[in-house]
Amino acid sequence: MCVKSFWRKYFAHRGEAGRPGVQARPQVKELELSTQIHPWLSFRAMSSASGQPHASHSYETLKVSRVREKVFHVELNRPDKRNAMNSVFWREMVECFNKIAQDSECHAVVVSGAGKLFSAGIDLVEMGSVFMMVEGDDMARKAWNMRKKIREHQESFSVLEKEVDIGLAADVGTLQRLPRIIGNQSLVNELAFTARKMMAPEAESSGLVSRVFQDKQAMLEGAFELAADIAGKSPVAVQGTKINILYSRDHSVPEGLRYIATWNMSMLQTEDILKSAQAALEKKSPKDVVYSKL
C-alpha cells in the first residue's frame, strides 16, 4: 500500500459487541497529502456550526458534520437498514473522502454509524443483484467486468464483514489487512473461516481496537477529543508520520529507513519545527501554536 492508502485500521462500534452497551471506538482518520487519496470534495470554506450537517456535503447514505475545530464527523446514515452497504454507499464514500481531502480546514475525521450498529456489512439484497447481473458477452468478459466492480469497492471503506456466511471470500481488504493489524495468524484464520462475531472485550485484547467505552455517546466524545488533539498538531508532522507508518508497514526496515531519509530531507525544513521549539522555550502548550495550513 502506498501514499494513496487512507485507512490505517478500522474501528467499529458494535451495539451487540459483548457486554451490554459496550462499544468499540470508531476510527479516527488522518488525511493524506495526495489528492488521489484512497479512496477516499473540492471546497475550502468551512462555515457549518459544530455538530451541524455540513452544507457542502449532501449524501443519501452519509451524514457529515463539523464537531470540533478541524475535525469532521462522517456518519454512516442508514440506521433503518443497520447501515448496510449498498451501491450508493460505496460511491458516496469515495466522493465524500476525496472531497474532504481537498479541505485544508479538516485535519482529522471520525467515522461512526447511526443507530445501534456501525454496519451490518454488505446489503445482500441490492449488492447481490448488482453482482449477479454483470454485463459481458461471454464468461471472460463477465469476469473482467466483475473484477472492475470488485476493484471499485476495494477503494471504499473496509470493515470486518461476514462473506464466509454468504458463500464468498472477503475481497475488499479484510483478509489483507486483518493479519497485519491483529498480528495473530491463528485468530485471523479462526475469524476468517468461521465468520463468528468478535465481541468488544476480545477486540480490545487482540489489538483490533485500542479502547472500549460504556456507551455510544462516551465513545464519540472520546473519539472527538482524540481527533481534536491530533488535528492540533503540526499537519506536516502528522501527515509525514502517517505516510511513513503506512510505507513501513508494507516494506522492509531498510526500505523504510531510506524512505524516511528522503522524506525528511525536505520536510525537516518546515517552519513548524521552529514554532514548536519556540513554544517549548516559552513554556507554552503545543495547543497554543498556530501552524500554517497545508
PDB file of N, CA and C in Angstrom, residues 15 20 28 30-31 36 46 52 62 65 81-82 90 94-95 113 116 125 144 176 192 206-207 231 242 252 256 265 279:
ATOM      1  N   GLY A  15     -22.956  -2.302  18.633  1.00  0.00           N
ATOM      2  CA  GLY A  15     -24.017  -2.261  19.626  1.00  0.00           C
ATOM      3  C   GLY A  15     -24.274  -3.615  20.247  1.00  0.00           C
ATOM      4  N   PRO A  20     -23.440  -5.484  27.450  1.00  0.00           N
ATOM      5  CA  PRO A  20     -24.497  -4.534  27.057  1.00  0.00           C
ATOM      6  C   PRO A  20     -23.978  -3.107  27.077  1.00  0.00           C
ATOM      7  N   VAL A  28     -10.520   7.046  13.884  1.00  0.00           N
ATOM      8  CA  VAL A  28     -10.075   8.413  13.692  1.00  0.00           C
ATOM      9  C   VAL A  28      -9.091   8.372  12.547  1.00  0.00           C
ATOM     10  N   GLU A  30      -6.596  10.265   9.665  1.00  0.00           N
ATOM     11  CA  GLU A  30      -5.878  11.449   9.247  1.00  0.00           C
ATOM     12  C   GLU A  30      -5.850  11.521   7.728  1.00  0.00           C
ATOM     13  N   LEU A  31      -5.888  12.721   7.201  1.00  0.00           N
ATOM     14  CA  LEU A  31      -5.912  12.913   5.770  1.00  0.00           C
ATOM     15  C   LEU A  31      -4.515  12.876   5.186  1.00  0.00           C
ATOM     16  N   GLN A  36      -5.108  12.147  -4.608  1.00  0.00           N
ATOM     17  CA  GLN A  36      -5.691  10.898  -5.068  1.00  0.00           C
ATOM     18  C   GLN A  36      -5.827   9.939  -3.905  1.00  0.00           C
ATOM     19  N   MET A  46     -15.124  26.630   5.382  1.00  0.00           N
ATOM     20  CA  MET A  46     -15.758  25.813   6.423  1.00  0.00           C
ATOM     21  C   MET A  46     -16.612  26.728   7.259  1.00  0.00           C
ATOM     22  N   GLN A  52     -23.425  20.344  13.286  1.00  0.00           N
ATOM     23  CA  GLN A  52     -24.485  20.513  12.316  1.00  0.00           C
ATOM     24  C   GLN A  52     -24.053  19.941  10.970  1.00  0.00           C
ATOM     25  N   LEU A  62     -24.733   8.980   3.885  1.00  0.00           N
ATOM     26  CA  LEU A  62     -23.770   9.531   4.827  1.00  0.00           C
ATOM     27  C   LEU A  62     -24.253  10.857   5.396  1.00  0.00           C
ATOM     28  N   SER A  65     -20.627  16.269   9.437  1.00  0.00           N
ATOM     29  CA  SER A  65     -20.738  17.461  10.271  1.00  0.00           C
ATOM     30  C   SER A  65     -19.380  17.822  10.841  1.00  0.00           C
ATOM     31  N   LYS A  81     -31.615   0.376   8.001  1.00  0.00           N
ATOM     32  CA  LYS A  81     -31.052  -0.795   7.316  1.00  0.00           C
ATOM     33  C   LYS A  81     -29.792  -1.287   8.023  1.00  0.00           C
ATOM     34  N   ARG A  82     -29.613  -0.862   9.262  1.00  0.00           N
ATOM     35  CA  ARG A  82     -28.427  -1.209  10.056  1.00  0.00           C
ATOM     36  C   ARG A  82     -27.145  -0.819   9.333  1.00  0.00           C
ATOM     37  N   TRP A  90     -21.087   2.811  -1.464  1.00  0.00           N
ATOM     38  CA  TRP A  90     -19.723   2.644  -1.969  1.00  0.00           C
ATOM     39  C   TRP A  90     -19.301   3.857  -2.799  1.00  0.00           C
ATOM     40  N   VAL A  94     -16.370   7.183  -1.518  1.00  0.00           N
ATOM     41  CA  VAL A  94     -15.265   7.650  -2.349  1.00  0.00           C
ATOM     42  C   VAL A  94     -15.386   9.149  -2.591  1.00  0.00           C
ATOM     43  N   GLU A  95     -16.585   9.583  -2.971  1.00  0.00           N
ATOM     44  CA  GLU A  95     -16.819  11.002  -3.240  1.00  0.00           C
ATOM     45  C   GLU A  95     -16.590  11.852  -1.996  1.00  0.00           C
ATOM     46  N   GLY A 113     -21.299   4.955  12.988  1.00  0.00           N
ATOM     47  CA  GLY A 113     -22.538   4.542  12.344  1.00  0.00           C
ATOM     48  C   GLY A 113     -23.746   4.991  13.143  1.00  0.00           C
ATOM     49  N   LYS A 116     -27.731   1.541  16.351  1.00  0.00           N
ATOM     50  CA  LYS A 116     -27.093   0.616  17.280  1.00  0.00           C
ATOM     51  C   LYS A 116     -25.831  -0.028  16.726  1.00  0.00           C
ATOM     52  N   VAL A 125     -29.331  -7.836  -0.408  1.00  0.00           N
ATOM     53  CA  VAL A 125     -30.440  -7.762  -1.353  1.00  0.00           C
ATOM     54  C   VAL A 125     -30.054  -6.972  -2.592  1.00  0.00           C
ATOM     55  N   TRP A 144     -14.103 -10.137 -16.299  1.00  0.00           N
ATOM     56  CA  TRP A 144     -13.336  -8.885 -16.350  1.00  0.00           C
ATOM     57  C   TRP A 144     -14.149  -7.738 -15.739  1.00  0.00           C
ATOM     58  N   GLN A 176      -6.494  -9.069   3.730  1.00  0.00           N
ATOM     59  CA  GLN A 176      -5.180  -8.479   3.529  1.00  0.00           C
ATOM     60  C   GLN A 176      -4.730  -7.631   4.719  1.00  0.00           C
ATOM     61  N   ALA A 192     -11.724 -15.629  10.000  1.00  0.00           N
ATOM     62  CA  ALA A 192     -11.987 -15.675   8.562  1.00  0.00           C
ATOM     63  C   ALA A 192     -12.733 -16.934   8.159  1.00  0.00           C
ATOM     64  N   SER A 206      -7.241  -8.212  21.627  1.00  0.00           N
ATOM     65  CA  SER A 206      -6.486  -8.675  20.466  1.00  0.00           C
ATOM     66  C   SER A 206      -5.789  -7.551  19.718  1.00  0.00           C
ATOM     67  N   GLY A 207      -6.088  -6.308  20.084  1.00  0.00           N
ATOM     68  CA  GLY A 207      -5.456  -5.171  19.430  1.00  0.00           C
ATOM     69  C   GLY A 207      -6.208  -4.633  18.238  1.00  0.00           C
ATOM     70  N   ALA A 231      -5.598  16.866  15.390  1.00  0.00           N
ATOM     71  CA  ALA A 231      -5.770  17.980  14.459  1.00  0.00           C
ATOM     72  C   ALA A 231      -5.012  19.225  14.897  1.00  0.00           C
ATOM     73  N   LYS A 242       2.121   9.601   9.321  1.00  0.00           N
ATOM     74  CA  LYS A 242       1.174   8.605   8.806  1.00  0.00           C
ATOM     75  C   LYS A 242       1.678   7.975   7.520  1.00  0.00           C
ATOM     76  N   SER A 252      10.325  -3.347   3.825  1.00  0.00           N
ATOM     77  CA  SER A 252      11.322  -3.803   4.797  1.00  0.00           C
ATOM     78  C   SER A 252      11.835  -2.628   5.615  1.00  0.00           C
ATOM     79  N   GLY A 256      12.189   1.276   4.548  1.00  0.00           N
ATOM     80  CA  GLY A 256      11.516   2.309   5.322  1.00  0.00           C
ATOM     81  C   GLY A 256      12.472   3.398   5.773  1.00  0.00           C
ATOM     82  N   MET A 265      14.480  14.992   4.220  1.00  0.00           N
ATOM     83  CA  MET A 265      15.479  15.929   3.704  1.00  0.00           C
ATOM     84  C   MET A 265      14.821  17.222   3.228  1.00  0.00           C
ATOM     85  N   ALA A 279       7.790  27.569  21.194  1.00  0.00           N
ATOM     86  CA  ALA A 279       6.749  27.363  22.192  1.00  0.00           C
ATOM     87  C   ALA A 279       7.293  26.620  23.406  1.00  0.00           C
TER      88      ALA A 279
END
